[in-house]
Coordinates of C-alpha atoms (C1' of nucleotides) in Angstrom, one line a residue:
Chain A
X1 CA 112.9 37.3 179.6
X2 CA 116.3 37.8 177.8
X3 CA 115.9 41.1 176.1
X4 CA 119.0 42.8 177.7
X5 CA 121.0 41.4 174.8
X6 CA 118.6 41.2 172.0
X7 CA 121.3 42.2 169.6
X8 CA 123.1 39.0 170.1
X9 CA 120.6 36.3 169.1
X10 CA 118.5 36.2 166.1
X11 CA 120.4 34.3 163.6
X12 CA 118.5 30.9 163.7
X13 CA 115.1 29.9 165.1
X14 CA 115.3 31.0 168.7
X15 CA 112.7 33.4 170.1
X16 CA 113.7 36.9 170.7
X17 CA 110.4 38.5 170.2
X18 CA 108.2 36.7 172.6
X19 CA 105.2 35.0 171.2
X20 CA 105.6 36.2 167.6
X21 CA 109.3 34.9 167.6
X22 CA 108.2 31.5 168.6
X23 CA 105.4 31.3 166.1
X24 CA 107.9 32.4 163.2
X25 CA 110.4 30.0 164.5
X26 CA 107.9 27.2 164.2
X27 CA 106.9 28.5 160.8
X28 CA 110.4 28.3 159.6
X29 CA 110.8 24.9 161.1
X30 CA 108.2 23.7 158.8
X31 CA 109.2 25.7 155.7
X32 CA 112.8 24.8 155.7
X33 CA 112.1 21.0 156.1
X34 CA 111.8 19.3 152.8
X35 CA 108.5 17.5 152.9
X36 CA 105.3 17.6 155.2
X37 CA 106.2 17.6 158.9
X38 CA 104.2 15.6 161.4
X39 CA 103.8 16.9 164.6
X40 CA 106.5 15.0 166.2
X41 CA 109.0 16.2 163.8
X42 CA 108.2 19.8 164.4
X43 CA 108.5 18.9 168.2
X44 CA 111.9 17.7 167.8
X45 CA 113.0 20.6 165.5
X46 CA 111.6 23.5 167.6
X47 CA 112.1 22.2 171.1
X48 CA 108.9 23.8 172.4
X49 CA 106.8 22.0 174.8
X50 CA 104.0 19.9 173.4
X51 CA 101.2 22.0 174.6
X52 CA 102.6 25.2 173.4
X53 CA 103.7 23.9 170.0
X54 CA 100.2 22.4 169.4
X55 CA 98.7 26.0 170.0
X56 CA 101.2 27.6 167.9
X57 CA 100.5 25.2 165.1
X58 CA 96.7 25.7 165.2
X59 CA 97.2 29.5 165.2
X60 CA 99.6 29.3 162.1
X61 CA 97.0 27.0 160.5
X62 CA 94.3 29.4 161.2
X63 CA 96.1 32.2 159.6
X64 CA 96.9 30.4 156.3
X65 CA 100.6 30.4 157.0
X66 CA 100.4 26.6 157.3
X67 CA 98.2 23.9 155.8
X68 CA 97.3 20.8 157.7
X69 CA 97.0 17.7 155.4
X70 CA 94.5 15.0 156.1
X71 CA 97.3 12.8 157.4
X72 CA 97.8 15.7 160.1
X73 CA 101.1 16.6 158.7
X74 CA 101.8 20.3 158.2
X75 CA 102.9 22.1 154.9
X76 CA 103.6 25.8 154.1
X77 CA 100.4 27.7 153.4
X78 CA 99.5 29.9 150.5
X79 CA 99.3 33.1 152.4
X80 CA 103.1 33.3 152.6
X81 CA 103.3 33.3 148.8
X82 CA 100.5 35.9 148.6
X83 CA 102.4 38.3 151.2
X84 CA 105.7 37.8 149.3
X85 CA 104.2 38.4 145.9
X86 CA 102.8 41.8 147.2
X87 CA 105.9 43.0 148.7
X88 CA 108.0 41.8 145.7
X89 CA 105.9 43.5 143.2
X90 CA 105.6 46.8 145.2
X91 CA 109.5 46.8 145.7
X92 CA 110.5 50.0 144.3
X93 CA 114.3 49.6 144.5
X94 CA 113.9 46.4 142.4
X95 CA 111.8 48.3 140.0
X96 CA 114.4 51.1 139.6
X97 CA 117.2 48.6 139.0
X98 CA 115.4 46.4 136.5
X99 CA 116.1 48.2 133.3
X100 CA 119.7 48.5 134.3
X101 CA 119.9 44.8 134.9
X102 CA 118.4 44.2 131.5
X103 CA 121.0 46.5 129.7
X104 CA 123.7 44.7 131.6
X105 CA 122.5 41.4 130.3
X106 CA 122.2 42.6 126.8
X107 CA 125.9 43.7 127.1
X108 CA 127.3 40.5 128.4
X109 CA 124.9 37.9 127.4
X110 CA 125.2 36.3 130.8
X111 CA 122.9 36.1 133.8
X112 CA 122.4 39.3 135.9
X113 CA 121.3 39.1 139.6
X114 CA 120.2 41.7 142.0
X115 CA 120.5 40.9 145.7
X116 CA 120.2 42.4 149.0
X117 CA 122.1 41.8 152.3
X118 CA 120.2 40.5 155.3
X119 CA 122.1 39.4 158.3
X120 CA 124.9 37.2 156.9
X121 CA 123.2 36.2 153.6
X122 CA 122.5 37.7 150.3
X123 CA 118.8 37.4 149.2
X124 CA 118.2 37.5 145.5
X125 CA 115.5 40.0 144.6
X126 CA 115.7 39.9 140.7
X127 CA 117.3 38.1 137.9
X128 CA 117.7 38.4 134.2
X129 CA 118.8 35.1 132.4
X130 CA 119.4 34.2 128.8
X131 CA 117.7 31.0 128.3
X132 CA 114.8 31.4 130.6
X133 CA 113.1 28.2 131.8
X134 CA 110.3 28.3 134.3
X135 CA 112.6 27.5 137.0
X136 CA 114.5 30.7 136.7
X137 CA 112.3 32.9 138.7
X138 CA 112.5 30.3 141.4
X139 CA 115.9 32.0 142.4
X140 CA 113.9 35.1 143.6
X141 CA 113.8 35.1 147.4
X142 CA 116.7 32.5 147.6
X143 CA 119.3 33.2 150.1
X144 CA 123.1 32.3 149.8
X145 CA 126.0 33.0 152.2
X146 CA 127.4 36.5 151.8
X147 CA 131.1 35.5 152.4
X148 CA 131.3 33.4 149.3
X149 CA 129.3 35.3 146.7
X150 CA 130.2 38.2 144.4
X151 CA 127.1 40.3 145.4
X152 CA 127.7 39.2 149.2
X153 CA 131.2 40.3 149.4
X154 CA 130.4 43.5 147.5
X155 CA 127.6 44.3 149.9
X156 CA 129.8 43.6 152.9
X157 CA 132.3 46.1 151.5
X158 CA 129.6 48.9 152.3
X159 CA 129.4 48.0 156.0
X160 CA 131.1 49.9 158.8
X161 CA 133.9 48.1 160.2
X162 CA 132.2 47.4 163.5
X163 CA 129.1 46.0 161.9
X164 CA 131.1 43.9 159.3
X165 CA 133.0 42.3 162.1
X166 CA 129.7 41.5 163.8
X167 CA 128.3 39.8 160.7
X168 CA 131.6 37.9 160.2
X169 CA 131.3 36.8 163.9
X170 CA 128.2 35.2 163.0
X171 CA 129.3 33.6 159.7
X172 CA 129.9 29.9 159.6
X173 CA 132.8 29.6 157.0
X174 CA 131.5 26.3 155.2
X175 CA 134.0 25.2 152.6
X176 CA 131.9 24.9 149.6
X177 CA 134.8 24.6 147.0
X178 CA 138.6 24.7 147.2
X179 CA 138.4 28.4 146.7
X180 CA 136.1 29.2 149.4
X181 CA 137.4 31.5 152.2
X182 CA 138.1 29.4 155.3
X183 CA 138.2 32.3 157.9
X184 CA 137.3 35.9 158.6
X185 CA 140.8 37.0 158.2
X186 CA 141.4 36.3 154.5
X187 CA 137.9 37.8 153.8
X188 CA 138.7 40.8 155.5
X189 CA 141.6 41.5 153.4
X190 CA 139.6 40.9 150.3
X191 CA 136.7 43.1 151.4
X192 CA 139.4 45.9 151.9
X193 CA 140.4 45.5 148.2
X194 CA 136.8 45.5 147.1
X195 CA 136.2 48.7 149.0
X196 CA 139.0 50.2 147.0
X197 CA 138.3 48.7 143.6
X198 CA 134.6 49.1 143.7
X199 CA 133.8 45.7 142.6
X200 CA 134.1 42.0 143.7
X201 CA 134.9 38.6 142.0
X202 CA 133.7 35.3 142.9
X203 CA 135.9 32.6 141.4
X204 CA 134.1 29.3 142.0
X205 CA 133.9 30.0 145.8
X206 CA 130.3 29.0 146.2
X207 CA 129.9 26.6 143.4
X208 CA 132.5 25.0 141.2
X209 CA 132.6 26.2 137.6
X210 CA 130.7 29.4 138.5
X211 CA 132.2 32.8 138.3
X212 CA 131.0 36.4 138.6
X213 CA 131.9 39.9 139.0
X214 CA 129.7 42.2 141.3
X215 CA 129.4 45.7 142.4
X216 CA 127.9 47.2 145.6
X217 CA 124.8 49.5 145.9
X218 CA 123.8 51.4 149.1
X219 CA 120.0 51.6 149.0
X220 CA 119.0 55.2 149.6
X221 CA 116.8 55.7 152.5
X222 CA 117.4 52.6 154.4
X223 CA 120.3 50.9 155.9
X224 CA 120.4 48.1 153.3
X225 CA 123.4 47.0 151.4
X226 CA 122.8 45.5 148.1
X227 CA 124.6 44.7 144.9
X228 CA 124.4 43.4 141.3
X229 CA 126.5 40.7 139.5
X230 CA 127.1 39.1 136.1
X231 CA 127.4 35.5 136.7
X232 CA 128.7 32.7 134.1
X233 CA 130.1 29.3 133.8
X234 CA 133.9 29.1 134.0
X235 CA 134.2 27.4 130.6
X236 CA 132.7 30.4 128.9
X237 CA 133.8 33.1 131.1
X238 CA 137.5 33.8 131.4
X239 CA 138.8 35.9 134.3
X240 CA 140.0 38.4 131.7
X241 CA 136.4 38.6 130.5
X242 CA 135.2 39.3 134.0
X243 CA 137.8 41.9 134.7
X244 CA 136.7 43.7 131.4
X245 CA 133.0 43.6 132.6
X246 CA 133.9 45.1 136.1
X247 CA 133.6 48.6 134.7
X248 CA 130.1 48.4 133.2
X249 CA 129.0 46.4 136.2
X250 CA 130.2 49.4 138.5
X251 CA 128.6 51.9 136.2
X252 CA 125.3 50.0 136.3
X253 CA 125.4 50.1 140.1
X254 CA 126.3 53.7 140.3
X255 CA 123.4 54.5 137.8
X256 CA 121.0 52.4 139.9
X257 CA 122.2 54.1 143.2
X258 CA 121.8 57.5 141.5
X259 CA 118.3 57.0 140.1
X260 CA 117.1 55.2 143.4
X261 CA 118.3 58.3 145.3
X262 CA 115.9 60.5 143.3
X263 CA 113.1 58.1 143.1
X264 CA 113.1 56.7 146.5
X265 CA 113.9 60.0 148.0
X266 CA 116.5 60.6 150.8
X267 CA 113.7 60.6 153.3
X268 CA 115.1 63.5 155.6
X269 CA 118.3 64.9 156.2
X270 CA 120.0 61.6 156.6
X271 CA 123.7 60.9 156.4
Chain B
X1 CA 89.0 46.0 174.1
X2 CA 87.9 46.4 170.7
X3 CA 86.7 42.9 169.7
X4 CA 83.8 44.0 167.3
X5 CA 85.5 42.4 164.4
X6 CA 86.0 39.0 165.9
X7 CA 82.5 38.3 167.2
X8 CA 80.8 37.5 163.9
X9 CA 82.7 34.4 162.9
X10 CA 81.6 30.8 162.8
X11 CA 84.1 28.1 161.4
X12 CA 86.9 29.8 159.4
X13 CA 87.0 33.4 161.0
X14 CA 89.9 35.3 161.6
X15 CA 91.6 37.3 164.4
X16 CA 90.9 34.5 166.7
X17 CA 94.6 33.9 166.9
X18 CA 95.5 36.2 169.6
X19 CA 98.6 37.9 169.5
X20 CA 99.8 36.4 166.3
X21 CA 96.7 37.2 164.4
X22 CA 97.3 40.9 165.4
X23 CA 100.9 40.9 164.2
X24 CA 100.1 39.3 160.9
X25 CA 97.2 41.8 160.4
X26 CA 99.7 44.5 160.8
X27 CA 102.3 42.9 158.5
X28 CA 99.6 42.6 156.0
X29 CA 98.6 46.2 156.4
X30 CA 102.1 47.2 155.5
X31 CA 102.5 44.7 152.8
X32 CA 99.4 45.6 150.8
X33 CA 99.8 49.3 151.1
X34 CA 101.6 50.8 148.1
X35 CA 104.6 52.6 149.6
X36 CA 106.4 53.0 152.8
X37 CA 104.0 53.3 155.7
X38 CA 104.6 55.8 158.6
X39 CA 103.6 54.9 162.1
X40 CA 100.4 57.0 161.9
X41 CA 99.3 55.5 158.6
X42 CA 99.4 52.1 160.0
X43 CA 97.7 53.3 163.2
X44 CA 94.9 54.3 161.0
X45 CA 94.9 51.2 158.8
X46 CA 95.1 48.6 161.6
X47 CA 92.9 50.2 164.3
X48 CA 95.3 49.1 167.0
X49 CA 96.1 51.3 170.1
X50 CA 99.3 53.3 169.8
X51 CA 101.4 51.3 172.5
X52 CA 100.4 48.0 171.1
X53 CA 101.1 48.8 167.4
X54 CA 104.4 50.2 168.4
X55 CA 105.5 46.9 170.1
X56 CA 104.0 44.8 167.3
X57 CA 106.0 46.8 164.8
X58 CA 109.2 46.4 166.6
X59 CA 108.7 42.7 166.9
X60 CA 108.2 42.4 163.1
X61 CA 111.2 44.5 162.4
X62 CA 113.3 42.4 164.8
X63 CA 112.0 39.5 163.0
X64 CA 113.2 40.6 159.7
X65 CA 109.4 40.7 158.3
X66 CA 109.5 44.4 158.1
X67 CA 112.2 46.9 157.5
X68 CA 112.3 50.3 159.2
X69 CA 113.8 53.0 156.9
X70 CA 115.8 55.9 158.0
X71 CA 112.6 58.2 157.8
X72 CA 111.0 55.9 160.3
X73 CA 108.6 54.5 157.7
X74 CA 108.1 50.8 157.4
X75 CA 108.4 48.5 154.4
X76 CA 108.2 44.8 153.8
X77 CA 111.3 42.9 154.8
X78 CA 113.3 40.4 153.0
X79 CA 112.4 37.4 155.4
X80 CA 109.1 37.1 153.8
X81 CA 110.6 36.6 150.3
X82 CA 112.9 34.0 151.8
X83 CA 110.2 32.1 153.4
X84 CA 108.1 32.1 150.2
X85 CA 110.9 31.0 148.0
X86 CA 111.5 28.0 150.3
X87 CA 107.9 27.0 150.5
X88 CA 107.4 27.5 146.7
X89 CA 110.5 25.6 145.6
X90 CA 109.6 22.7 148.0
X91 CA 105.9 22.6 146.8
X92 CA 105.6 19.0 145.6
X93 CA 102.3 19.5 143.9
X94 CA 103.6 22.5 141.7
X95 CA 106.5 20.2 140.9
X96 CA 104.2 17.4 139.7
X97 CA 102.0 19.6 137.6
X98 CA 104.9 21.3 135.9
X99 CA 105.6 19.3 133.0
X100 CA 101.8 18.9 132.3
X101 CA 101.6 22.7 132.2
X102 CA 104.6 22.9 129.8
X103 CA 103.0 20.2 127.5
X104 CA 99.8 22.2 127.5
X105 CA 101.6 25.3 126.7
X106 CA 103.3 23.6 123.7
X107 CA 100.0 22.3 122.3
X108 CA 98.1 25.7 122.6
X109 CA 100.9 28.3 122.3
X110 CA 99.1 30.4 125.0
X111 CA 99.7 31.1 128.7
X112 CA 99.1 28.3 131.1
X113 CA 98.4 28.8 134.9
X114 CA 98.3 26.6 137.9
X115 CA 96.2 28.0 140.9
X116 CA 95.0 26.9 144.3
X117 CA 92.0 28.0 146.1
X118 CA 92.3 30.0 149.3
X119 CA 89.3 31.1 151.0
X120 CA 87.6 33.3 148.2
X121 CA 90.5 33.6 146.1
X122 CA 92.6 31.9 143.6
X123 CA 96.5 32.0 144.2
X124 CA 98.6 31.5 141.2
X125 CA 101.3 29.0 141.9
X126 CA 102.9 28.5 138.5
X127 CA 102.6 29.9 135.1
X128 CA 104.2 28.9 131.7
X129 CA 104.2 31.8 129.2
X130 CA 105.3 32.2 125.7
X131 CA 107.1 35.5 125.5
X132 CA 108.9 35.6 128.9
X133 CA 109.5 38.9 130.2
X134 CA 111.2 39.2 133.5
X135 CA 108.0 40.4 134.8
X136 CA 106.1 37.1 134.1
X137 CA 107.2 35.2 137.3
X138 CA 105.9 38.2 139.3
X139 CA 102.5 36.5 138.7
X140 CA 103.6 33.8 141.1
X141 CA 101.8 34.5 144.5
X142 CA 99.2 36.7 143.0
X143 CA 95.7 36.3 144.3
X144 CA 92.5 36.8 142.1
X145 CA 88.9 36.4 143.1
X146 CA 87.7 33.0 142.5
X147 CA 84.1 33.9 141.4
X148 CA 85.3 35.6 138.1
X149 CA 88.5 33.5 136.9
X150 CA 88.4 30.2 135.2
X151 CA 90.5 28.3 137.6
X152 CA 88.6 30.0 140.4
X153 CA 85.3 28.7 139.1
X154 CA 86.7 25.3 138.2
X155 CA 88.1 25.1 141.8
X156 CA 84.8 26.1 143.4
X157 CA 82.9 23.3 141.5
X158 CA 85.1 20.7 143.7
X159 CA 83.6 22.1 147.0
X160 CA 80.7 20.5 148.7
X161 CA 77.4 22.4 148.6
X162 CA 77.6 23.9 152.0
X163 CA 81.2 24.8 151.9
X164 CA 80.6 26.5 148.4
X165 CA 77.6 28.4 150.0
X166 CA 79.9 29.6 152.9
X167 CA 82.6 30.8 150.4
X168 CA 80.1 32.6 148.1
X169 CA 78.6 34.3 151.3
X170 CA 82.1 35.8 152.0
X171 CA 82.5 36.9 148.4
X172 CA 82.1 40.5 147.2
X173 CA 80.7 40.4 143.5
X174 CA 82.6 43.3 142.2
X175 CA 81.7 44.1 138.5
X176 CA 85.0 44.1 137.0
X177 CA 83.5 43.9 133.5
X178 CA 80.1 43.7 131.8
X179 CA 80.4 40.0 131.8
X180 CA 81.2 39.6 135.7
X181 CA 78.7 37.6 137.7
X182 CA 76.7 40.1 139.8
X183 CA 75.4 37.7 142.5
X184 CA 75.8 34.2 143.8
X185 CA 72.6 33.1 142.1
X186 CA 74.0 33.1 138.5
X187 CA 77.4 31.8 139.8
X188 CA 75.9 28.9 141.5
X189 CA 74.0 27.8 138.3
X190 CA 77.2 27.9 136.2
X191 CA 79.2 26.1 139.0
X192 CA 76.6 23.3 138.6
X193 CA 77.3 23.3 134.7
X194 CA 81.1 23.2 135.4
X195 CA 80.6 20.3 137.7
X196 CA 78.9 18.4 134.9
X197 CA 81.2 19.5 132.2
X198 CA 84.5 19.1 134.1
X199 CA 85.7 22.6 132.7
X200 CA 85.0 26.2 133.1
X201 CA 85.4 29.2 130.7
X202 CA 86.2 32.8 131.7
X203 CA 84.9 35.1 129.0
X204 CA 86.3 38.6 129.7
X205 CA 84.7 38.3 133.4
X206 CA 87.7 39.4 135.3
X207 CA 89.7 41.4 132.6
X208 CA 88.2 42.7 129.3
X209 CA 89.8 41.0 126.3
X210 CA 91.0 38.2 128.2
X211 CA 89.5 34.7 127.9
X212 CA 90.4 31.3 129.4
X213 CA 89.3 27.6 129.7
X214 CA 90.1 25.9 132.9
X215 CA 89.8 22.5 134.7
X216 CA 89.7 21.5 138.4
X217 CA 92.1 19.5 140.4
X218 CA 91.5 18.1 143.7
X219 CA 94.9 18.0 145.5
X220 CA 95.4 14.5 146.9
X221 CA 96.3 14.5 150.7
X222 CA 94.9 17.8 151.6
X223 CA 91.7 19.5 151.3
X224 CA 92.8 22.0 148.7
X225 CA 91.0 22.7 145.5
X226 CA 93.2 23.7 142.6
X227 CA 92.9 24.1 138.7
X228 CA 94.8 24.8 135.4
X229 CA 93.9 27.1 132.8
X230 CA 94.9 28.2 129.3
X231 CA 94.6 31.9 128.8
X232 CA 94.7 34.3 125.8
X233 CA 93.7 37.6 124.5
X234 CA 90.0 37.7 122.9
X235 CA 91.4 38.9 119.5
X236 CA 93.5 35.7 119.1
X237 CA 91.6 33.1 120.9
X238 CA 88.1 32.4 119.7
X239 CA 85.3 30.8 121.9
X240 CA 85.4 28.1 119.5
X241 CA 89.1 27.7 120.0
X242 CA 88.7 27.5 123.8
X243 CA 85.9 24.8 123.4
X244 CA 88.4 22.9 121.4
X245 CA 91.1 23.2 124.1
X246 CA 88.7 22.1 126.9
X247 CA 89.4 18.3 126.2
X248 CA 93.2 18.6 126.4
X249 CA 93.0 20.9 129.6
X250 CA 90.6 18.4 131.3
X251 CA 93.0 15.7 130.3
X252 CA 96.1 17.4 131.7
X253 CA 94.2 18.1 135.0
X254 CA 93.3 14.5 135.2
X255 CA 96.9 13.4 134.5
X256 CA 98.3 15.9 137.3
X257 CA 95.7 14.5 139.8
X258 CA 96.7 10.9 139.1
X259 CA 100.3 11.5 139.3
X260 CA 99.8 13.8 142.3
X261 CA 97.9 10.8 143.9
X262 CA 100.8 8.6 143.5
X263 CA 103.6 10.9 144.4
X264 CA 101.9 12.9 147.2
X265 CA 99.6 10.2 148.1
X266 CA 98.1 8.8 151.3
X267 CA 101.6 7.1 152.0
X268 CA 104.7 8.8 153.1
X269 CA 105.6 11.9 151.0
X270 CA 109.3 11.9 152.0
X271 CA 112.2 12.1 149.7
Chain C
dA1 C1' 108.0 81.1 172.8
dA2 C1' 104.1 78.7 171.9
dT3 C1' 101.6 75.3 169.3
dC4 C1' 101.0 71.3 167.0
dA5 C1' 102.0 66.7 165.1
dA6 C1' 104.6 62.3 165.1
dG7 C1' 106.7 58.9 167.5
dT8 C1' 108.3 56.5 171.8
dT9 C1' 108.0 55.0 176.5
dC10 C1' 105.9 53.6 180.9
dC11 C1' 103.4 50.6 184.0
dA12 C1' 99.4 48.6 186.6
dA13 C1' 95.8 45.6 185.1
dA14 C1' 94.0 42.2 182.0
dT15 C1' 94.6 38.6 179.4
dA16 C1' 96.8 35.3 176.7
dA17 C1' 100.5 32.1 176.7
dT18 C1' 102.6 28.5 179.2
dG19 C1' 103.8 23.6 179.9
dG20 C1' 103.2 19.3 182.7
dA21 C1' 100.3 15.8 182.9
dA22 C1' 96.1 13.2 181.8
dC23 C1' 93.6 11.6 177.9
dA24 C1' 92.4 9.7 173.2
dA25 C1' 93.5 7.0 169.2
dG26 C1' 96.1 4.3 166.5
dT27 C1' 99.8 0.6 165.7
dC28 C1' 102.2 -3.2 166.4
dA29 C1' 103.9 -7.5 168.4
dT30 C1' 102.7 -11.1 170.9
Chain D
dA1 C1' 92.2 -10.2 171.6
dT2 C1' 95.5 -7.9 174.9
dG3 C1' 99.0 -5.0 176.4
dA4 C1' 102.9 -2.0 175.4
dC5 C1' 103.9 1.9 172.3
dT6 C1' 103.7 5.8 169.7
dT7 C1' 101.5 9.9 168.1
dG8 C1' 98.4 13.6 168.6
dT9 C1' 95.0 16.4 171.6
dT10 C1' 93.0 18.6 175.6
dC11 C1' 92.9 20.5 180.3
dC12 C1' 93.9 24.2 183.5
dA13 C1' 96.3 26.4 187.5
dT14 C1' 100.2 29.3 187.2
dT15 C1' 102.8 32.9 185.1
dA16 C1' 104.6 35.9 182.0
dT17 C1' 103.3 38.7 178.1
dT18 C1' 100.4 41.7 176.2
dT19 C1' 97.4 45.6 176.7
dG20 C1' 96.4 50.4 176.1
dG21 C1' 95.8 55.0 178.2
dA22 C1' 98.4 58.5 179.3
dA23 C1' 102.7 61.1 179.8
dC24 C1' 106.9 62.2 177.6
dT25 C1' 110.1 63.3 173.8
dT26 C1' 111.4 65.2 169.6
dG27 C1' 111.0 68.3 165.8
dA28 C1' 108.8 71.2 162.7
dT29 C1' 105.6 75.4 162.1
dT30 C1' 103.6 79.8 163.4

DNA sequence: AATCAAGTTCCAAATAATGGAACAAGTCAT
DNA sequence: ATGACTTGTTCCATTATTTGGAACTTGATT
């Protein structure tokens, strides 16, 4: 047992939580793969011994978290979708934020996102878009690196210095575009600015030709850092435009935080 | 040990999965509750002993499947949403079906659903709607009883008689409206008709003032039964209209099944 | 100060997980 | 066909994890 340093390891699929951790790691291995996975594929991916893996997979199938096809390969099961649906539709924070996102969309005409920081990533929890294709909602649940997205950097600015350092230590600075931060050093400086200004920009750091302006929201009652953003294509949204939108974005974030504080309650005499 | 629950099962029972089963049961207890759950709430809901439950909860929190708020209550975590996002967006069957759903929507102007049977429920996997509110996509992942929905009954008609019997034995016939089936007997007769006709109707059996026509799809490569439907409000969609739409719905289902057989077929499913 | 409720920790005993190895069941190239 | 391989499944003695009752905090209430 290696539970002494349980703070240290959790980022990827390795077990920190005994049996459950292994099972979820295997589940994730199947879910993140692109296509049905045969037993041997998962064996290689997960590093578990044959016997163990076989039992783990049967259990996951029995629970409806995986489905076994006729050719014996494994696919994600429907139970995951149902569990996620329930937790999404019961998410009170998203519920509070939604009208504010809508308003921001009407003001700007561009796409508005709500995201929450989880480890080193931003998970998108809601989205309001102009031309709504069926695809659009697919974004919900998507995770992007925090260090190169507007909401991500905004959310990072809420963290206490030691926590922030810890997150950055676990971040892999992948150079998505020529504007992407290459190291913690430059990012730390920017986060300091963001903390002062109350808003963050993303100038094609994650995707070329995509810009956004974001503001942080501390979710009352939990330790979570969240944020909202207005995003648009570079050809349509100038930097001047983004700067002009910063104030309304900050104001929406403030309003959400305030309303959430009332509706989700402070819980107890917390900080 | 309190093994009362796991005794009665034959083939497709639950809680036979040792530790994982218990963990997921606890997770589900939190996720299906409406609001943050305190330790004692979950203790009552889950029936686990204090010590066990406490460890289970810590593990779930450590895995990101639950979040513990400052007031110590538990909420669904973001990991669930991310896992579901990945499995949804990589679902090849949905991908194949989508253009057909779109076409059906253009033809009818009404809402089109894609659902898959899981145990006794239909899980909605995709939806094409006319007036798209942000809400709409919330339906994805939602589960409704099979016995009183169009897609549900259509999917049931694909099952072999003994399997069907087994599913119905586990179904609770809740009387949602005055049109809802009250017992397996009448339902069995209707499923027989559906098998003959190739399509199913839902005349306000689940929700008052809501009607639909559906057709079954057997997903190639797996044992799954699925279906598509066109749904509309009773005031706008007459029974005659539904009958007229039955043929195109059947045709779309057939086309999806055919294309899926090629693209997900017995051969490799890889990229 | 005493009582009660909610949450956490402890630890010997029980049980479920472990994983190496043997065993089937296909595939493919002689 | 035959034998060499690859892939998936089962077995089972060993081991480590889970189990769960009870004791222990913590904090609010009377």
